[in-house]
PDB file of C-alpha atoms in Angstrom:
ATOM      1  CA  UNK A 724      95.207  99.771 131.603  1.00 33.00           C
ATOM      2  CA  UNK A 725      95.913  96.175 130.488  1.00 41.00           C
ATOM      3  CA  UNK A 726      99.221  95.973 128.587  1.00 40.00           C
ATOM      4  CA  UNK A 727      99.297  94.061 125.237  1.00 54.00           C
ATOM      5  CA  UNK A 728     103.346  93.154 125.717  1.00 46.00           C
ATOM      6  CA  UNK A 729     104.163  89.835 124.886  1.00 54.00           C
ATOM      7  CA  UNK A 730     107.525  87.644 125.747  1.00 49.00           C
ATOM      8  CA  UNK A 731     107.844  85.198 122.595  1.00 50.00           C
ATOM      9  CA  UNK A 732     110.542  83.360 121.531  1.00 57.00           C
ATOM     10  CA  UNK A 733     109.895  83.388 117.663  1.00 60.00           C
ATOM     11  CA  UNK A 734     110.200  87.025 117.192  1.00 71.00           C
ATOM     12  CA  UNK A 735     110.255  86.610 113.102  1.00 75.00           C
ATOM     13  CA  UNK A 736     106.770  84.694 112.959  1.00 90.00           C
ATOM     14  CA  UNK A 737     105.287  87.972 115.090  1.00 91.00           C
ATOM     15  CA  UNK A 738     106.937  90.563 112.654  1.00 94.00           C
ATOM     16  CA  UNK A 739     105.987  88.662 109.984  1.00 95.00           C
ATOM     17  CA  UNK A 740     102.286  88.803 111.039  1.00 96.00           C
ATOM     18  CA  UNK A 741     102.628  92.445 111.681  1.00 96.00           C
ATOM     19  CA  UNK A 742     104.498  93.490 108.122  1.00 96.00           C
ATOM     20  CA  UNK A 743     101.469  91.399 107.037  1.00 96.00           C
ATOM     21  CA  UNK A 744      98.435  92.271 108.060  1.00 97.00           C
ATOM     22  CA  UNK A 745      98.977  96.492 109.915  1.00 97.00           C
ATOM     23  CA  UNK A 746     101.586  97.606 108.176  1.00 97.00           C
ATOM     24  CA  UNK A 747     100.466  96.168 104.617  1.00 98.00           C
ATOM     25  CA  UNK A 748      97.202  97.629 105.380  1.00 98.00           C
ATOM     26  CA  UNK A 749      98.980 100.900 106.504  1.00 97.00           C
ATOM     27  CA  UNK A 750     100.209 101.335 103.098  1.00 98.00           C
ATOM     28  CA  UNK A 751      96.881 100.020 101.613  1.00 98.00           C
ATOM     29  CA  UNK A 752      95.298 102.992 103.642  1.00 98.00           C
ATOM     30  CA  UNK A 753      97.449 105.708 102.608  1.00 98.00           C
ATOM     31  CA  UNK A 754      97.780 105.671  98.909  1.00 98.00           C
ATOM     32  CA  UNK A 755      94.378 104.554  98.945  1.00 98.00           C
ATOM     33  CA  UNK A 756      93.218 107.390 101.112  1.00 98.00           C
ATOM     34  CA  UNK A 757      95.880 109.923  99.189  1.00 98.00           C
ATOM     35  CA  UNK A 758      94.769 109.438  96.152  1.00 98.00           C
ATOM     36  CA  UNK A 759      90.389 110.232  97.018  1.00 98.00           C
ATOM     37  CA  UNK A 760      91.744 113.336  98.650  1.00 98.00           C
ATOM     38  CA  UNK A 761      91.609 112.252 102.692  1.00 98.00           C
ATOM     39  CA  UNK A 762      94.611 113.588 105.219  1.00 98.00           C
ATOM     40  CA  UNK A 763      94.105 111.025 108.067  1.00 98.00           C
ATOM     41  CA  UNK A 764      94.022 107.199 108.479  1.00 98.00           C
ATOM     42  CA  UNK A 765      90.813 107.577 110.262  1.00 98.00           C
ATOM     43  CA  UNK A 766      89.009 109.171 107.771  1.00 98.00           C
ATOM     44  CA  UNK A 767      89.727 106.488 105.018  1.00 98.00           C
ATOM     45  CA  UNK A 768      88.414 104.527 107.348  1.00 98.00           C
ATOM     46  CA  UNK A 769      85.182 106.475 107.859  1.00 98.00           C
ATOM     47  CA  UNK A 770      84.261 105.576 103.838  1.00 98.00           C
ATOM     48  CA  UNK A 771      82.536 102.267 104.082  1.00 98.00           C
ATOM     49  CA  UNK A 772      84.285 101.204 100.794  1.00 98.00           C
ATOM     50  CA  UNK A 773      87.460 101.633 101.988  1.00 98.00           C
ATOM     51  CA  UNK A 774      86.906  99.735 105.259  1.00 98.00           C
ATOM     52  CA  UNK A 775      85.564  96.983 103.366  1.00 98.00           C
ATOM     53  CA  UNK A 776      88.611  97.079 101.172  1.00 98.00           C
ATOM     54  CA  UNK A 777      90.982  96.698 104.253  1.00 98.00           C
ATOM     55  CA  UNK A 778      88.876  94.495 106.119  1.00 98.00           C
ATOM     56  CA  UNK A 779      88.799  92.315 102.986  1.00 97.00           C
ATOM     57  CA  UNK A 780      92.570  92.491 102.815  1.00 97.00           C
ATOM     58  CA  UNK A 781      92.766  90.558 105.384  1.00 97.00           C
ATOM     59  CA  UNK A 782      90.086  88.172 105.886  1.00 96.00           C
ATOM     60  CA  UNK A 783      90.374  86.714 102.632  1.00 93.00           C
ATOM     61  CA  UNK A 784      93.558  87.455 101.270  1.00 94.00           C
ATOM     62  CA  UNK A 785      96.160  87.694 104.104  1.00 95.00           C
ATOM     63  CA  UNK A 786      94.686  85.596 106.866  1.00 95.00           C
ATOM     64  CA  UNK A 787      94.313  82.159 104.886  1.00 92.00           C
ATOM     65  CA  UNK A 788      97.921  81.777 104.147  1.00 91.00           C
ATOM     66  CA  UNK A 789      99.772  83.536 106.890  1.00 93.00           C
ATOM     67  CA  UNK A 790     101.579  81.220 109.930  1.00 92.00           C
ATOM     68  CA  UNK A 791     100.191  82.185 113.454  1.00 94.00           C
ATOM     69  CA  UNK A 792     101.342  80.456 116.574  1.00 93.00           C
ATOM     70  CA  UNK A 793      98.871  77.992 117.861  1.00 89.00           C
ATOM     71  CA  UNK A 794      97.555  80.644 120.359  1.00 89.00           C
ATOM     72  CA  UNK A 795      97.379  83.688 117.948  1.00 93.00           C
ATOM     73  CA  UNK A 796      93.241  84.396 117.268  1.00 96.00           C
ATOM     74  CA  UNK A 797      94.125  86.112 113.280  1.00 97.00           C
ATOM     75  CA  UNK A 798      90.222  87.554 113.763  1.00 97.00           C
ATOM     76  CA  UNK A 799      90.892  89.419 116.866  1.00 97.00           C
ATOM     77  CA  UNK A 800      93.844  90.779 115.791  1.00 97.00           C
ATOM     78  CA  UNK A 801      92.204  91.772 112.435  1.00 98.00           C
ATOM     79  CA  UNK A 802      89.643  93.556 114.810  1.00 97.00           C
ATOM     80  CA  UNK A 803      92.278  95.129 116.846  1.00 97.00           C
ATOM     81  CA  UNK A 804      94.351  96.492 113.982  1.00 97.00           C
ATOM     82  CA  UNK A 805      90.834  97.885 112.307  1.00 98.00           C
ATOM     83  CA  UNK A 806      89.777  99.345 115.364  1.00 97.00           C
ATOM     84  CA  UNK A 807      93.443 101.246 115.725  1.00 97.00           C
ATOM     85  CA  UNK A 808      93.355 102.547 111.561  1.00 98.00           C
ATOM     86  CA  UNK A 809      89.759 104.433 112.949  1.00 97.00           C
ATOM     87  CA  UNK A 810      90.463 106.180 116.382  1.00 97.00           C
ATOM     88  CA  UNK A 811      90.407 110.085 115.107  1.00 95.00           C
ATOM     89  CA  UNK A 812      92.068 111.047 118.370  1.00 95.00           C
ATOM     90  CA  UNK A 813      95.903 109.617 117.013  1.00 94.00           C
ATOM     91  CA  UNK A 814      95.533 112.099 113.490  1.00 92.00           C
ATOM     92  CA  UNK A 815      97.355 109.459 111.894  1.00 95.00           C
ATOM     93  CA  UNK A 816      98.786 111.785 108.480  1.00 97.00           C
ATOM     94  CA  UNK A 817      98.414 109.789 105.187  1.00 98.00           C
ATOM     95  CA  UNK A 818     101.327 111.793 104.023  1.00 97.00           C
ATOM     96  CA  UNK A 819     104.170 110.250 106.796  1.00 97.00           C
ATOM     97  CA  UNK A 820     102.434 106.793 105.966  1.00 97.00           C
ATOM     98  CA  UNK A 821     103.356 107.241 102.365  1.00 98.00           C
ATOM     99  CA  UNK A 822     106.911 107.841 102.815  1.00 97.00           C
ATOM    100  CA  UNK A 823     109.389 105.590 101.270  1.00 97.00           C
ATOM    101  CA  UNK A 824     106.861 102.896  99.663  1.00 98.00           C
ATOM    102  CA  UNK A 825     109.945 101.736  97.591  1.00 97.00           C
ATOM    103  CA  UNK A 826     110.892  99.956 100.353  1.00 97.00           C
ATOM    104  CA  UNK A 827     108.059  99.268 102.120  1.00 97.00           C
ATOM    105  CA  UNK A 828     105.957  97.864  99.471  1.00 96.00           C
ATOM    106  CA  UNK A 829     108.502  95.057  98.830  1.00 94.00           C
ATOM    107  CA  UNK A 830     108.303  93.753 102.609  1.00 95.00           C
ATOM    108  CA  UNK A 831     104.579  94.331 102.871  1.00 95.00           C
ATOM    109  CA  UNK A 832     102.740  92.947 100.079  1.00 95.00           C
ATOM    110  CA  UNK A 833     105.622  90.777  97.763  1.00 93.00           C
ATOM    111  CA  UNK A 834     105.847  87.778 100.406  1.00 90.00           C
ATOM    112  CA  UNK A 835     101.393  87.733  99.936  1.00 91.00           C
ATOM    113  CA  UNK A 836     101.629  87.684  96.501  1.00 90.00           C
ATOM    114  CA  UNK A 837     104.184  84.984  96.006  1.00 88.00           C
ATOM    115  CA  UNK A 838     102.412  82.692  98.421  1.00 87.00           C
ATOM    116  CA  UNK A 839      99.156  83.257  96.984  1.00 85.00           C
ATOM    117  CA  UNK A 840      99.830  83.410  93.292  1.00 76.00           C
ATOM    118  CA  UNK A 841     100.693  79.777  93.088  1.00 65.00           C
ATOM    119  CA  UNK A 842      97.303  78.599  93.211  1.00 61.00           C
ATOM    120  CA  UNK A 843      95.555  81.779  94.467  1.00 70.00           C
ATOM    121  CA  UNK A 844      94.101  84.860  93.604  1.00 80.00           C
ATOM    122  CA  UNK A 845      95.444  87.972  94.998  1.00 89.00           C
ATOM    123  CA  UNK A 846      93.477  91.057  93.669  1.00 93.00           C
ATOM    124  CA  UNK A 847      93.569  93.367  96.711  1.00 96.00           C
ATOM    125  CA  UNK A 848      97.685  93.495  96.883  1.00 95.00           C
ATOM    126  CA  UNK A 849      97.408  93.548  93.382  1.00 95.00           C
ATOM    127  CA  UNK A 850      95.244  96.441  93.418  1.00 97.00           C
ATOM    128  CA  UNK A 851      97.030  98.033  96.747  1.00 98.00           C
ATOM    129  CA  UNK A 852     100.397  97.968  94.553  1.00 97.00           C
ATOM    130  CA  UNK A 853      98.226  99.394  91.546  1.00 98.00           C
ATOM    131  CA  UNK A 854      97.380 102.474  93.800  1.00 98.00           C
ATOM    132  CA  UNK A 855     100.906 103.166  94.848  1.00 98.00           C
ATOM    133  CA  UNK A 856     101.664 103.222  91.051  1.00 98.00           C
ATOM    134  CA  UNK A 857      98.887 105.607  90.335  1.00 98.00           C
ATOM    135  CA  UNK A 858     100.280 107.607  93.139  1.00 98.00           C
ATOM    136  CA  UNK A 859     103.708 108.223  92.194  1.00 98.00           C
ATOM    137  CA  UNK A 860     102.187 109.877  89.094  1.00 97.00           C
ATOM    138  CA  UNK A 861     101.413 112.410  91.672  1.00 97.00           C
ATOM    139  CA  UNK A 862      97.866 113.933  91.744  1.00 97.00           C
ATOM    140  CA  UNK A 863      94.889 112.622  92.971  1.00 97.00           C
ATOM    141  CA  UNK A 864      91.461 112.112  91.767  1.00 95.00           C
ATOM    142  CA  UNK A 865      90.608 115.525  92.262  1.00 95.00           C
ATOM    143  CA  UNK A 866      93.685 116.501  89.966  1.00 96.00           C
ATOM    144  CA  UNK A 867      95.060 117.947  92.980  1.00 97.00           C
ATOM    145  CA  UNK A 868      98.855 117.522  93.563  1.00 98.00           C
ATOM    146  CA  UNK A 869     100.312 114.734  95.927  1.00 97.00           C
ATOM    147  CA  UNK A 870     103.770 115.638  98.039  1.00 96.00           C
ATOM    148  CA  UNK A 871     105.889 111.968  97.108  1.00 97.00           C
ATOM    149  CA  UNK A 872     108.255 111.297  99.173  1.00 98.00           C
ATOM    150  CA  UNK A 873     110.743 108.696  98.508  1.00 98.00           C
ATOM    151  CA  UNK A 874     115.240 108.001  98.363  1.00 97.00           C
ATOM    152  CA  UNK A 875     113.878 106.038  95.264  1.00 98.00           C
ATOM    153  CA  UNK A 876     112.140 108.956  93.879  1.00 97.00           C
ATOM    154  CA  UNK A 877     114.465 110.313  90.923  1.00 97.00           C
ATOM    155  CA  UNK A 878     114.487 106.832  89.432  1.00 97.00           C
ATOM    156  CA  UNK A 879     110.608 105.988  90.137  1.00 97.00           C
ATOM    157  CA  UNK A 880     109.285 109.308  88.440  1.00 96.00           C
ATOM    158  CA  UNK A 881     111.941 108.737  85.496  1.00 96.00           C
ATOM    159  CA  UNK A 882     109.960 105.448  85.179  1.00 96.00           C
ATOM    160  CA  UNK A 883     106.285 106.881  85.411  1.00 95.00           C
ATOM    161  CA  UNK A 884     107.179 110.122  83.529  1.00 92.00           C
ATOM    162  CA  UNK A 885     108.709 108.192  80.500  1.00 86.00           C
ATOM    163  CA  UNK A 886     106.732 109.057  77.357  1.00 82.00           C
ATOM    164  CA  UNK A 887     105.898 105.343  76.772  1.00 80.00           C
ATOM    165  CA  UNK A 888     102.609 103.806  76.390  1.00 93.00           C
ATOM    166  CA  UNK A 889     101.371 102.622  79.211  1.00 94.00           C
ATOM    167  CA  UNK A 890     102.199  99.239  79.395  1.00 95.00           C
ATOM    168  CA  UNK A 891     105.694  99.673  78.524  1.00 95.00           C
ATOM    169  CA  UNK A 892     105.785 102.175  81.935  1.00 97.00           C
ATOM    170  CA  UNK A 893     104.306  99.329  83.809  1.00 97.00           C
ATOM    171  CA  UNK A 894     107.005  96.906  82.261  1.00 96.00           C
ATOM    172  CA  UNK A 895     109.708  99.360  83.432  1.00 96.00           C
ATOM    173  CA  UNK A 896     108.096  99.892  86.630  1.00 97.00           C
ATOM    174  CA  UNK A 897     108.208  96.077  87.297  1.00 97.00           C
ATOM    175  CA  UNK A 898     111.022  95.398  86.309  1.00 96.00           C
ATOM    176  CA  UNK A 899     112.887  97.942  89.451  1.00 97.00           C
ATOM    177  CA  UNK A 900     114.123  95.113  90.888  1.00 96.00           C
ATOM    178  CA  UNK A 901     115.336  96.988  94.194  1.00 96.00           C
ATOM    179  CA  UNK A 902     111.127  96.807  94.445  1.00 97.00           C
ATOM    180  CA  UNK A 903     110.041  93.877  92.031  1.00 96.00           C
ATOM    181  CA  UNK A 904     112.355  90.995  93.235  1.00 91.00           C
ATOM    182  CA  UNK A 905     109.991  88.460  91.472  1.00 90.00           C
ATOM    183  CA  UNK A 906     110.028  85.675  88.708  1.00 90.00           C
ATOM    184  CA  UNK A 907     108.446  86.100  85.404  1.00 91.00           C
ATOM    185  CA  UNK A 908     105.421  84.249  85.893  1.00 88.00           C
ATOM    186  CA  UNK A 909     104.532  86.576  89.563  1.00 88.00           C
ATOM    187  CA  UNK A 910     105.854  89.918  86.861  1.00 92.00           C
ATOM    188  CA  UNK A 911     103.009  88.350  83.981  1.00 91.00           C
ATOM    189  CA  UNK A 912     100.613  88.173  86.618  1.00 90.00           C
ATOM    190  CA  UNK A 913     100.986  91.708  88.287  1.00 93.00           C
ATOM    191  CA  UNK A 914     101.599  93.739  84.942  1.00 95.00           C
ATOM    192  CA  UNK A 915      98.213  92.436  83.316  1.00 93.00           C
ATOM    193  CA  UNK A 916      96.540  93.109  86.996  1.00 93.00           C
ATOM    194  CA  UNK A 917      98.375  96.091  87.667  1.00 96.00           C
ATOM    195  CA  UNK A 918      96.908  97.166  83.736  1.00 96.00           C
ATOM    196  CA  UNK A 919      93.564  96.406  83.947  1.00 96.00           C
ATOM    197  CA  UNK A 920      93.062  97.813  87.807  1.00 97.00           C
ATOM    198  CA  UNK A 921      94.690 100.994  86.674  1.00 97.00           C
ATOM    199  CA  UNK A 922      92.487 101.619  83.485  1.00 97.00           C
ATOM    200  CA  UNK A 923      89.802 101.026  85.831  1.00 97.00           C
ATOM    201  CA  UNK A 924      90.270 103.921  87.790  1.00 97.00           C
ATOM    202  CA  UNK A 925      91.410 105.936  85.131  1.00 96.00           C
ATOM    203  CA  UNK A 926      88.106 104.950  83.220  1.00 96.00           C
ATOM    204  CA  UNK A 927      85.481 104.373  86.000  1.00 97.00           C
ATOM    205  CA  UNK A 928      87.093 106.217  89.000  1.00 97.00           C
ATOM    206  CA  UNK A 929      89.002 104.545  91.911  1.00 98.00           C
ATOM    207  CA  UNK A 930      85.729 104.336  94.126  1.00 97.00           C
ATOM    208  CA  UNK A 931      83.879 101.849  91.566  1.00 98.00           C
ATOM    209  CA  UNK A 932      87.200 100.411  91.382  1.00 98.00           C
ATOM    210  CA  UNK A 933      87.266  99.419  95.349  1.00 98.00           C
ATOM    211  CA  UNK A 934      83.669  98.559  95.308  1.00 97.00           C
ATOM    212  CA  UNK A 935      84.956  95.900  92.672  1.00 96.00           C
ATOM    213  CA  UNK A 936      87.014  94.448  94.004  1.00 96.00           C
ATOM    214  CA  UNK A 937      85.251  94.109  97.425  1.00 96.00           C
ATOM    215  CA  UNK A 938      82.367  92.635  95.484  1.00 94.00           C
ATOM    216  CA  UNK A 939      84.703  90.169  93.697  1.00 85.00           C
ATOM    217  CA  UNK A 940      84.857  86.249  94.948  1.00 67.00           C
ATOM    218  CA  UNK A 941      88.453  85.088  95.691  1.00 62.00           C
TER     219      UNK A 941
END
């Protein structure tokens, strides 16, 4: 057994890398997977589309703007978290992965999108945030219910449930700012994203959705 422990002295830059690129893709993975009806981690990752998605994640989108130490290989740790999301023997649940996105959400994808929306495009945490959204309205694609589990959840559901048209329930939802800690021009950006990658799915189904984006050029 060769350990993968590491002494550093910048413990920030490393957690950073992790809320970043596994645990971004961790909640990537579970709404995603949630929502087409999978249990376990390993079985999103058994759907070629969804692979792609993730692996996309964080090639393209994560890895160009993210600080490494001088020694850190991004690739190999891209490989390493990908090859962890599809061992079948750890029965990773979806469902405990889900749990409490209103605060994980904000640590895991926010710092991306800021970075990147200055002169970048960000459509996969765009679309990962979009999913999370669809989720908290509760069933999946199948129509069958989702368990949402959340210390936000009251206010979130009084936000999705509202009998507004759609894109005033994406302005509310936005503008949580315990979640959305953002400036107007990041809000712009994400509601009109957030808009068009949800009538997507509702539209052409979430499947055609991910192959979209994966076939997209950043």
């Amino acid at each position: 057994y060769k350990s993968n422990i590491k002494i550093v002295d910048n413990v920030g830059l490393y957690e950073n890398i992790k809320l970043r690129f596994l645990n971004a893709s961790h909640s990537a993975v579970s709404y995603i997977g949630l929502l087409l009806g999978y249990k376990f981690v390993h079985e999103v990752m058994e759907d070629y589309d969804c692979y792609k998605f993730i692996y996309n994640f964080m090639n393209l989108e994560v890895s160009p703007i993210v600080k490494v130490p001088k020694d850190f290989n991004k690739s190999k740790y891209i490989n390493i978290v990908l090859e962890r999301f599809k061992n079948p023997h750890l029965n990773d649940e979806l469902k405990r992965i889900s749990i409490d996105g209103s605060y994980k959400i904000n640590i895991r994808l926010l710092d991306t999108i800021k970075d990147r929306l200055s002169d970048k495009n960000c459509s996969y945490s765009s679309f990962i945030i979009t999913c999370w959204f669809k989720f908290l309205f509760g069933k999946d694609i199948n129509n069958n219910l989702i368990e949402i589990n959340d210390p936000n959840k009251k206010t979130l559901l009084g936000i999705i449930n509202n009998k507004n048209n759609i894109d005033q329930i994406i302005e509310n939802f936005l503008n949580y700012k315990f979640v959305f800690d953002i400036n107007k021009k990041d809000k712009s950006f994400l509601k009109n994203n957030i808009k068009t990658y949800f009538n997507n799915i509702n539209n052409y189904g979430l499947k055609n959705s991910i192959q979209n984006i994966n076939n997209s050029k950043l």
